[in-house]
Short mmCIF file of C-alpha atoms and ligand atoms in Angstrom, two decimals:
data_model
loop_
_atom_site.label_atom_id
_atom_site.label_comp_id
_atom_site.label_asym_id
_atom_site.label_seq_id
_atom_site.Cartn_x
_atom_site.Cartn_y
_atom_site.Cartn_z
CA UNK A 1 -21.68 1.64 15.81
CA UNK A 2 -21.75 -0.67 19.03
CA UNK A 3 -18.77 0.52 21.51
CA UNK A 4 -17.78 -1.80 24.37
CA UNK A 5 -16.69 -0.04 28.09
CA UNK A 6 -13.76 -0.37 28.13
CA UNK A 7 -12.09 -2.73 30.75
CA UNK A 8 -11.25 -1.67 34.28
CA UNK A 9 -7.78 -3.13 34.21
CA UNK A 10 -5.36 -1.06 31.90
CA UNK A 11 -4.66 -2.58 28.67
CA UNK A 12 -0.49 -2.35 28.61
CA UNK A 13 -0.82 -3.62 25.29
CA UNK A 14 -3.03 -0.81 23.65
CA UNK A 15 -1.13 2.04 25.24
CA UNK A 16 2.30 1.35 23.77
CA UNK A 17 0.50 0.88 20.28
CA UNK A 18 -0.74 4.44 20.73
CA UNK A 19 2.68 5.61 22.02
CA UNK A 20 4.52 3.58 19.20
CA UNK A 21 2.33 5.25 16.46
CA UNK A 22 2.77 8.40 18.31
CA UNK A 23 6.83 8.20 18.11
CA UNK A 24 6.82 6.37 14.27
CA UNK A 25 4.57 9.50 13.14
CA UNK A 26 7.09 12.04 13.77
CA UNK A 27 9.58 10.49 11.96
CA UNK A 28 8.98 11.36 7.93
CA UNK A 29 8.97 8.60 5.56
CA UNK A 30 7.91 9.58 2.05
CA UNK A 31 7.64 7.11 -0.76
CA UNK A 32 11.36 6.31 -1.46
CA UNK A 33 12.66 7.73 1.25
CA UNK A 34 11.32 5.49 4.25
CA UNK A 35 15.21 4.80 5.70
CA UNK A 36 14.78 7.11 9.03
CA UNK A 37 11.87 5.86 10.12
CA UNK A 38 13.23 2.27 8.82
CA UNK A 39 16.07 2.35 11.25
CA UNK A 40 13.50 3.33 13.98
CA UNK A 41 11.37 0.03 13.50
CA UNK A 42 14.49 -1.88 12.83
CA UNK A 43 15.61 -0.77 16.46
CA UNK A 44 12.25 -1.30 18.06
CA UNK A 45 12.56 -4.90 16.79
CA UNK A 46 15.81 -5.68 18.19
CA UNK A 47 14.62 -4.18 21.41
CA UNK A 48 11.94 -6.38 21.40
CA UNK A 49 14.07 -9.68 21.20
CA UNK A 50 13.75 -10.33 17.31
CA UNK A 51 16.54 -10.99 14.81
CA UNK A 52 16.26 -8.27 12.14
CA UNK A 53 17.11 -7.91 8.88
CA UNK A 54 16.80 -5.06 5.95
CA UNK A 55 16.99 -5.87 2.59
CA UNK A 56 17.97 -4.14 -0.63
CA UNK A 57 14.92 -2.50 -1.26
CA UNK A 58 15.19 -0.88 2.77
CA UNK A 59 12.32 -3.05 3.97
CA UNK A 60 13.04 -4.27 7.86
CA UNK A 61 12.19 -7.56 8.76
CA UNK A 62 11.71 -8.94 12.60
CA UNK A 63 12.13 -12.99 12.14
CA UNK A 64 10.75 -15.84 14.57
CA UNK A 65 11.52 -19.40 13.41
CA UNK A 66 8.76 -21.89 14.08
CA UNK A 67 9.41 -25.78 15.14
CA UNK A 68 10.73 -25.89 11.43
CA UNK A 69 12.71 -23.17 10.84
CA UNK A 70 12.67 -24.05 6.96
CA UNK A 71 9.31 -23.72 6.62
CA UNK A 72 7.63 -21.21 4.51
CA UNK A 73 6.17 -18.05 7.16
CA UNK A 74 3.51 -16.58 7.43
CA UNK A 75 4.51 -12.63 6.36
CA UNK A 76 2.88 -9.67 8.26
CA UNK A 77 3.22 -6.14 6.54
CA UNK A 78 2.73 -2.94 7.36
CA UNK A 79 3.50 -0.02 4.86
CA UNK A 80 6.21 2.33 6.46
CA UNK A 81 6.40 5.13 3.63
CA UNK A 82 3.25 7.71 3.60
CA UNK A 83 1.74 10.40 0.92
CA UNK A 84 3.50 12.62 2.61
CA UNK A 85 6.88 14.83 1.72
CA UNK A 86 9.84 15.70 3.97
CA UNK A 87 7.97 19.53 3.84
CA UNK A 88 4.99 18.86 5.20
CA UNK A 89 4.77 19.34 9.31
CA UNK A 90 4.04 16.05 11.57
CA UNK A 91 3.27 16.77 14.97
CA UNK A 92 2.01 13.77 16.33
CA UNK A 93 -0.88 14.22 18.87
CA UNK A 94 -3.69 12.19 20.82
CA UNK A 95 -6.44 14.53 21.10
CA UNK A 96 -10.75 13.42 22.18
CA UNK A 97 -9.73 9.46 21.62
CA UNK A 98 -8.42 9.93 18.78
CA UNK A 99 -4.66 10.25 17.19
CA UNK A 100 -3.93 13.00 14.66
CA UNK A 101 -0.77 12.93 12.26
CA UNK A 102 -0.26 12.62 8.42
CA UNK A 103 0.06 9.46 8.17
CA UNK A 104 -1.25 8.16 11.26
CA UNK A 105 -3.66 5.38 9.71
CA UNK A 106 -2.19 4.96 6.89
CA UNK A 107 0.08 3.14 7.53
CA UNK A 108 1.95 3.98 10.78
CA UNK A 109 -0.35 2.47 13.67
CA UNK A 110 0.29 -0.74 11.29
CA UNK A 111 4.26 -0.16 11.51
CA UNK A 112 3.27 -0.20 15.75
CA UNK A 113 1.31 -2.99 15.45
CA UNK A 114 3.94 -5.24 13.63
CA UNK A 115 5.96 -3.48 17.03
CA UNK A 116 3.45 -4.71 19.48
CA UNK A 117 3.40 -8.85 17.79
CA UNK A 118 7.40 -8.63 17.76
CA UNK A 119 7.47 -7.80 21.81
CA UNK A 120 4.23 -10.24 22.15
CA UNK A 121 5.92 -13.13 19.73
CA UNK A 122 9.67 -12.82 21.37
CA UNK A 123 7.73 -13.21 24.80
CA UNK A 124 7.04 -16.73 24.21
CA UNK A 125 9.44 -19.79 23.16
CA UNK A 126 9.22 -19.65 19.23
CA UNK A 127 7.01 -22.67 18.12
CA UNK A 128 4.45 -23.62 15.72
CA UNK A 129 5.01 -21.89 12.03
CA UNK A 130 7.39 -19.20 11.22
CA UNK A 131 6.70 -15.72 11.23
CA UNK A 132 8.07 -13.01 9.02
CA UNK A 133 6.83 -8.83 10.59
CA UNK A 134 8.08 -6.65 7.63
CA UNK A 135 7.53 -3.16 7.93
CA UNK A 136 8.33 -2.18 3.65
CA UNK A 137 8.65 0.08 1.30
CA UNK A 138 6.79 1.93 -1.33
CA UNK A 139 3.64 1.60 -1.46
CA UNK A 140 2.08 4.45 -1.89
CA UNK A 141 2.20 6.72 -4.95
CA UNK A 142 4.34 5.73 -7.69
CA UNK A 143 6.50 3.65 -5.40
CA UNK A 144 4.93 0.05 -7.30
CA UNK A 145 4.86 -2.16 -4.42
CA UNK A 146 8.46 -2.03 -4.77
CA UNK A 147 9.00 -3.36 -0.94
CA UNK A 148 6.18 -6.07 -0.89
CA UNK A 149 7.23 -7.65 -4.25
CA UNK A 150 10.39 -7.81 -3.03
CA UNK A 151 9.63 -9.28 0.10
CA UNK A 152 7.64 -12.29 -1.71
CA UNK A 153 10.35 -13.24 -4.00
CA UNK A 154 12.92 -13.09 -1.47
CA UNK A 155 10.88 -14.75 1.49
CA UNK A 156 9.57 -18.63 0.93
CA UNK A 157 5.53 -17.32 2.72
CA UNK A 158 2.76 -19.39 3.20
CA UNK A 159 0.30 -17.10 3.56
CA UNK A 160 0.69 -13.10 3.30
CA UNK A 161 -0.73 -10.88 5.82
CA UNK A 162 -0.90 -7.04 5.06
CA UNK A 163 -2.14 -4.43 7.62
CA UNK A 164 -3.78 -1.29 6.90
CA UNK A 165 -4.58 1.14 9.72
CA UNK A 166 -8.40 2.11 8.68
CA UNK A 167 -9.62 -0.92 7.44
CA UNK A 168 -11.41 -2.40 10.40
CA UNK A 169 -14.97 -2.91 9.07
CA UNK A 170 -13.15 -4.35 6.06
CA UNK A 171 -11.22 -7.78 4.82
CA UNK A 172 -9.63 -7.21 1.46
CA UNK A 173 -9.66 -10.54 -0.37
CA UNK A 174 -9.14 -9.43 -3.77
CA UNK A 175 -6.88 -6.19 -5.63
CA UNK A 176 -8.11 -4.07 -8.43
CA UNK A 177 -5.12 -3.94 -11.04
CA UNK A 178 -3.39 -1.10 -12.14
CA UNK A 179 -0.75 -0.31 -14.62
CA UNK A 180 0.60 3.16 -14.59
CA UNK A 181 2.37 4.77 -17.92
CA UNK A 182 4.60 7.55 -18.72
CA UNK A 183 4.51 8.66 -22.01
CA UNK A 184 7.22 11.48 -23.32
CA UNK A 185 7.50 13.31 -27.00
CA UNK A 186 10.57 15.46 -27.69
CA UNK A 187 10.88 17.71 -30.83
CA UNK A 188 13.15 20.71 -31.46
CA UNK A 189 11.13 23.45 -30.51
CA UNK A 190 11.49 26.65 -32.07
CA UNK A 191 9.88 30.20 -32.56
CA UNK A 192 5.90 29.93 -33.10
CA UNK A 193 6.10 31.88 -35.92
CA UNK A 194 9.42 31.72 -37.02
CA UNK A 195 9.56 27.91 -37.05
CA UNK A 196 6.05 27.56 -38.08
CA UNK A 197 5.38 23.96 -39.69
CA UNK A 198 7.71 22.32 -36.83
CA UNK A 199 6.19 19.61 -34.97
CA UNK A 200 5.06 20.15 -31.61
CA UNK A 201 5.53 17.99 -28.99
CA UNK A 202 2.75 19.48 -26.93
CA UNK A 203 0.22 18.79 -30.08
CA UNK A 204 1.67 15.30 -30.14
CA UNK A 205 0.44 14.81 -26.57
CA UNK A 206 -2.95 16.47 -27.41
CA UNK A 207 -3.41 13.90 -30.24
CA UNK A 208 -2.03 10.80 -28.86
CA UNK A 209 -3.47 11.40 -25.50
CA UNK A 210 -7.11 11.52 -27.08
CA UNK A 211 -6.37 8.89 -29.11
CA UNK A 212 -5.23 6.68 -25.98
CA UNK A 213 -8.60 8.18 -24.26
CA UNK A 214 -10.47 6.52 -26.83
CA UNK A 215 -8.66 3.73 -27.57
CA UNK A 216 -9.97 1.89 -24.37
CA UNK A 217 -13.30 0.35 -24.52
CA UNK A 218 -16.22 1.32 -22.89
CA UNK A 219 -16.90 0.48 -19.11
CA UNK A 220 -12.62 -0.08 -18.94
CA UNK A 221 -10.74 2.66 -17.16
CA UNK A 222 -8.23 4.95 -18.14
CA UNK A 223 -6.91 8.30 -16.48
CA UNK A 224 -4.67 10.54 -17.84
CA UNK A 225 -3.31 11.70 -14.58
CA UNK A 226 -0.64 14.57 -15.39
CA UNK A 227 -0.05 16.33 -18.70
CA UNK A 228 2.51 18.58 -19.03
CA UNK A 229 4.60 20.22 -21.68
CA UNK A 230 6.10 23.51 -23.23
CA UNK A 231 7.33 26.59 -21.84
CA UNK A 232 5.72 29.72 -23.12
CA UNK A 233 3.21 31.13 -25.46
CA UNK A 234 4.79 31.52 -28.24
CA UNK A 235 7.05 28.93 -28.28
CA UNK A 236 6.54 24.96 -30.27
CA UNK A 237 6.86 23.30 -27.33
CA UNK A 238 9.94 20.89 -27.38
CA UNK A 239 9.02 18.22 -24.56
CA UNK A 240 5.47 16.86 -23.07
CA UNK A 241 4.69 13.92 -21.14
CA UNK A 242 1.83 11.97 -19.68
CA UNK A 243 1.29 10.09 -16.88
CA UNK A 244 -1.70 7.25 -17.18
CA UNK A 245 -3.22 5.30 -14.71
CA UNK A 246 -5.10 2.26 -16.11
CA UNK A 247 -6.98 -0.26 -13.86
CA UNK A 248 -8.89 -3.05 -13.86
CA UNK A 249 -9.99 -6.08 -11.89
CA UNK A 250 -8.59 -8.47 -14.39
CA UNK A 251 -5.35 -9.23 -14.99
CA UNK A 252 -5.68 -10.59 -18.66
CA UNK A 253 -8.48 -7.46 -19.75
CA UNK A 254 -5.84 -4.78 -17.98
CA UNK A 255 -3.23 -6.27 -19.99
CA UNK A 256 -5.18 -6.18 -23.23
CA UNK A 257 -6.40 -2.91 -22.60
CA UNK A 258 -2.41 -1.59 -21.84
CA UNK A 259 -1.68 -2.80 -25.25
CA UNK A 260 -4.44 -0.59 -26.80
CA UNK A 261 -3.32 2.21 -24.77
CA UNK A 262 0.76 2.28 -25.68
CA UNK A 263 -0.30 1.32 -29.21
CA UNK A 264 -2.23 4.92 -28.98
CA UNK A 265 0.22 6.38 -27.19
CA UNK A 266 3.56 5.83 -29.01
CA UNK A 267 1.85 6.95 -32.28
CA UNK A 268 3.33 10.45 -33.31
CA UNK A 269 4.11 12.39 -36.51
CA UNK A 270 7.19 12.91 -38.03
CA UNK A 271 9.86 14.71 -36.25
CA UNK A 272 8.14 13.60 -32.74
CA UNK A 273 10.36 11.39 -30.71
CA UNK A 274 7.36 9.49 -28.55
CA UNK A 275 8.26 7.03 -25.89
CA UNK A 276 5.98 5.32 -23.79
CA UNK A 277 7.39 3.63 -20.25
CA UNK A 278 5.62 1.69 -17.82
CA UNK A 279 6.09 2.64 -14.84
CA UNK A 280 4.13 0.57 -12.51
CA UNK A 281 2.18 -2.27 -12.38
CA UNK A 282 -0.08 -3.64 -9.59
CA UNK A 283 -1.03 -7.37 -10.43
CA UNK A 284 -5.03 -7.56 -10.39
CA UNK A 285 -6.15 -11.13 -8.46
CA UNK A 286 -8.10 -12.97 -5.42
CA UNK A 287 -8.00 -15.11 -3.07
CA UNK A 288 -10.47 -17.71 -2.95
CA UNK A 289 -13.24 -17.36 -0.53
CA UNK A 290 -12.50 -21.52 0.65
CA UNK A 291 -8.92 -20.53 1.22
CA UNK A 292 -7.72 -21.42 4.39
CA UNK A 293 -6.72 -18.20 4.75
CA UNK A 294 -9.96 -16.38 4.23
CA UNK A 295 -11.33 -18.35 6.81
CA UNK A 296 -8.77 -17.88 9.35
CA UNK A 297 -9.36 -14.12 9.22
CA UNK A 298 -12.93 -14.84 8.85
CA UNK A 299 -12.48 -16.57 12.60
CA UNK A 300 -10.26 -14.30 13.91
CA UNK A 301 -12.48 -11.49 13.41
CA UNK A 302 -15.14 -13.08 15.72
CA UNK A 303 -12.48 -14.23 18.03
CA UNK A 304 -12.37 -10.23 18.83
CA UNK A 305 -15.87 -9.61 18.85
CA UNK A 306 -15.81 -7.87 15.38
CA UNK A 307 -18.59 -8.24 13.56
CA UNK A 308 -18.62 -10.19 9.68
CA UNK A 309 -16.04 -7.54 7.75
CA UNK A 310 -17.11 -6.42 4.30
CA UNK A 311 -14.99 -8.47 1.67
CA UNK A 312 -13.66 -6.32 -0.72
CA UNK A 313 -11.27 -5.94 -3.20
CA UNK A 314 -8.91 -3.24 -3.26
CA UNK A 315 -5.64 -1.69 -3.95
CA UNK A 316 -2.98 -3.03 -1.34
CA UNK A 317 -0.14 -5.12 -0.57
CA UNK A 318 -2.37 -8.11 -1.55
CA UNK A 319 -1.87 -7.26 -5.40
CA UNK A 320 1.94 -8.14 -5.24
CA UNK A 321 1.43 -11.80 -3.91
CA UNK A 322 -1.51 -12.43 -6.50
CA UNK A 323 0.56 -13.37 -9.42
CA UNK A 324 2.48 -15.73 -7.10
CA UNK A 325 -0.63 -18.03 -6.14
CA UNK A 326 0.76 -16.75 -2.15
CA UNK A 327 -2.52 -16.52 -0.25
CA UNK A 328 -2.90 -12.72 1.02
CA UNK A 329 -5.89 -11.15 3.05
CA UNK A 330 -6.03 -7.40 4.30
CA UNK A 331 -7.00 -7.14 7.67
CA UNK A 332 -7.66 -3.54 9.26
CA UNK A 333 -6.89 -2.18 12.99
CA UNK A 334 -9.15 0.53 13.68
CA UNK A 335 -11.66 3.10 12.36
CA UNK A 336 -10.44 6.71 11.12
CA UNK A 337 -11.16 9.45 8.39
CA UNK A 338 -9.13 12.28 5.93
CA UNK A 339 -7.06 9.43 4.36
CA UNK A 340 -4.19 11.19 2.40
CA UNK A 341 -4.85 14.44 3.85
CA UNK A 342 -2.94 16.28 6.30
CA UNK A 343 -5.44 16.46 9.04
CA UNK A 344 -5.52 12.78 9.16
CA UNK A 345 -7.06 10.92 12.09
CA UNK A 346 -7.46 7.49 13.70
CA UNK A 347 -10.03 6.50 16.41
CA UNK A 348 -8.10 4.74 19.55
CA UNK A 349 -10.90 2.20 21.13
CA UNK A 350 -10.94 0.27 18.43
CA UNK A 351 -7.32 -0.25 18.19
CA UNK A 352 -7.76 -2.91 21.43
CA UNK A 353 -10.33 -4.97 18.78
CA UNK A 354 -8.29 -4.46 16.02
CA UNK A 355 -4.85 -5.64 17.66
CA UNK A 356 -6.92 -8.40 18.98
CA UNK A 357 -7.87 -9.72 15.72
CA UNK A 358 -4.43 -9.77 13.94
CA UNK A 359 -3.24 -11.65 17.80
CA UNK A 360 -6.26 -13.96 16.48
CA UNK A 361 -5.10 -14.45 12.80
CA UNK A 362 -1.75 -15.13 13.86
CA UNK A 363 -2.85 -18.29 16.33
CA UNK A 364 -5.09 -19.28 13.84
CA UNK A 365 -2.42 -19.65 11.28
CA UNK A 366 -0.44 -21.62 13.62
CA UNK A 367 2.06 -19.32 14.83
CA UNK A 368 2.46 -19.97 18.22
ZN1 ZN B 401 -1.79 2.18 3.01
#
């Protein structure tokens, strides 16, 4: 890893980001539950000199018109909701250059960035092409991309920009697909041995759950996530479920192979109620490698001094804009580690390359 000194004159710009993430980490935001730290950002924006907006689904956009207002924008994300619940503690700290908090890379020091463009953007007279900052809403967990696939059908974009704190080395270009299933079986329970010969609706889940298991072909993938059912030893069990995660990097084979799957898993014997729900889907897609796009965050990345990024595919914003032909690229911000895990932590130096770029991205695409 090549570091750079860093420059003699203080970089205004790279210590609010750090106090911005700082302040946005203590504020909780589980999947679902991202208002308080929604009305934080939304606040930050107006301070900054943007006209905000939320939406029904809670996601808080900062909007700059361009020299033609009714142009499609260009849409910046950032994720505001984390892995983590209301329970778990937050105590936001900067500690050997590095910041420490649940949370704190993914996605919050995106949430500051969008923070840092709105003051940078609202600076200057608005020309150029539109720009839409949206800090959204679940997307982590089971939350679907509920925010971002709002945001797309709601906002005419040009080209969609997501932000993910630890991605630096990395431009996602493409998203893996997933569909996620929930799959339930009621009977009426009884005695073990009195009731002997009643259905079970934990067997029904045993069954159907291999059956899904095997269903899929080989080399597709299928993970039965969370199986649960019954309540005691010597009791039929009454109600299971299943939760399934099913992924793939095409769209058409992860639909095919969904098919196979609910076919298997709705199967059930007599006197099993089985249902089988979807309850998420993220579309599988990519953006071409000649998109204009690709190669303005191919630019901007030297424009900071970064080196060539990995392109990747992944699982991010990206996949809700996929299905709607809307360019998308994920570009990272800095370097970190313990993703998803409470002792979370992002490096800060790399921050000032990683703001740099999406400054660079945004010129490129003609926001000015
Ligand atoms: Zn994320």
């Amino acid at each position: 890893m090549t570091r750079r000194t860093a420059p003699a004159a203080p970089d205004d710009a790279l210590d609010a980001l750090v106090a911005l993430t700082l302040r946005l980490s203590a504020v909780p935001a589980p999947t679902g539950d991202e208002g308080e730290r929604g009305a934080v950002v939304a606040e930050l924006f107006a301070d900054a000199g943007m006209v905000v907006g939320r939406d029904e689904v809670g996601n808080v956009l900062a909007r700059r018109p361009g020299d033609d207002p009714s142009a499609p924008a260009v849409v910046v994300s950032g994720h505001l909701d984390t892995v983590f619940g209301r329970e778990v503690a937050l105590n936001p700290r900067e500690h050997a250059g590095r910041l420490l908090c649940p949370g704190v890379g993914d996605n919050t020091v995106a949430v500051a960035t969008l923070i840092v463009l709105a003051r940078e953007l609202a600076a200057r007279p608005a020309s150029g092409t539109p720009v839409v900052l949206a800090a959204t809403v679940g997307e982590e967990g089971l939350g679907d991309l509920r925010g971002a696939k709002h945001l797309l059908r709601t906002v005419a974009t040009s080209a969609f920009v997501s932000l993910e704190g630890h991605l630096l080395d990395e431009l996602v270009v493409g998203g893996i697909g997933s569909v996620r299933l929930r799959a339930r079986y009621a009977g009426p329970g009884g005695h073990s041995w009195g009731d002997r010969g009643t259905p079970s609706a934990v067997h029904a889940l045993l069954t159907a759950g291999a059956a899904a298991v095997d269903a899929v072909p080989e080399a597709r993938h299928v993970n039965v996530g969370v199986a649960r059912g019954g309540t005691a030893v010597n009791a039929i069990a009454g109600e299971a479920s299943l939760v399934v995660d099913l992924r793939d990097e095409d769209e058409a084979r992860l639909e095919e192979t969904t098919r196979l799957v609910i076919g298997a898993l709705e199967h059930a014997p007599a006197g099993i109620a089985a249902t089988v729900e979807r309850i998420g889907h993220r579309p599988a897609g990519r953006t071409s490698d000649r998109d204009p796009l690709v190669r303005a965050a191919r630019a901007a990345r030297a424009d900071a001094g970064l080196r060539p990024a990995r392109e990747d595919i992944g699982s991010t914003e990206c996949n809700a804009a996929f299905p709607l032909d809307v360019p998308t690229v994920c570009i990272g911000l800095t370097r970190g580690g313990d993703m998803h895990r409470e002792s979370e932590w992002i490096e800060i130096a790399p921050l000032r390359d990683g703001l740099a770029q999406a400054r660079a991205l945004l010129r490129r695409l003609g926001v000015g």
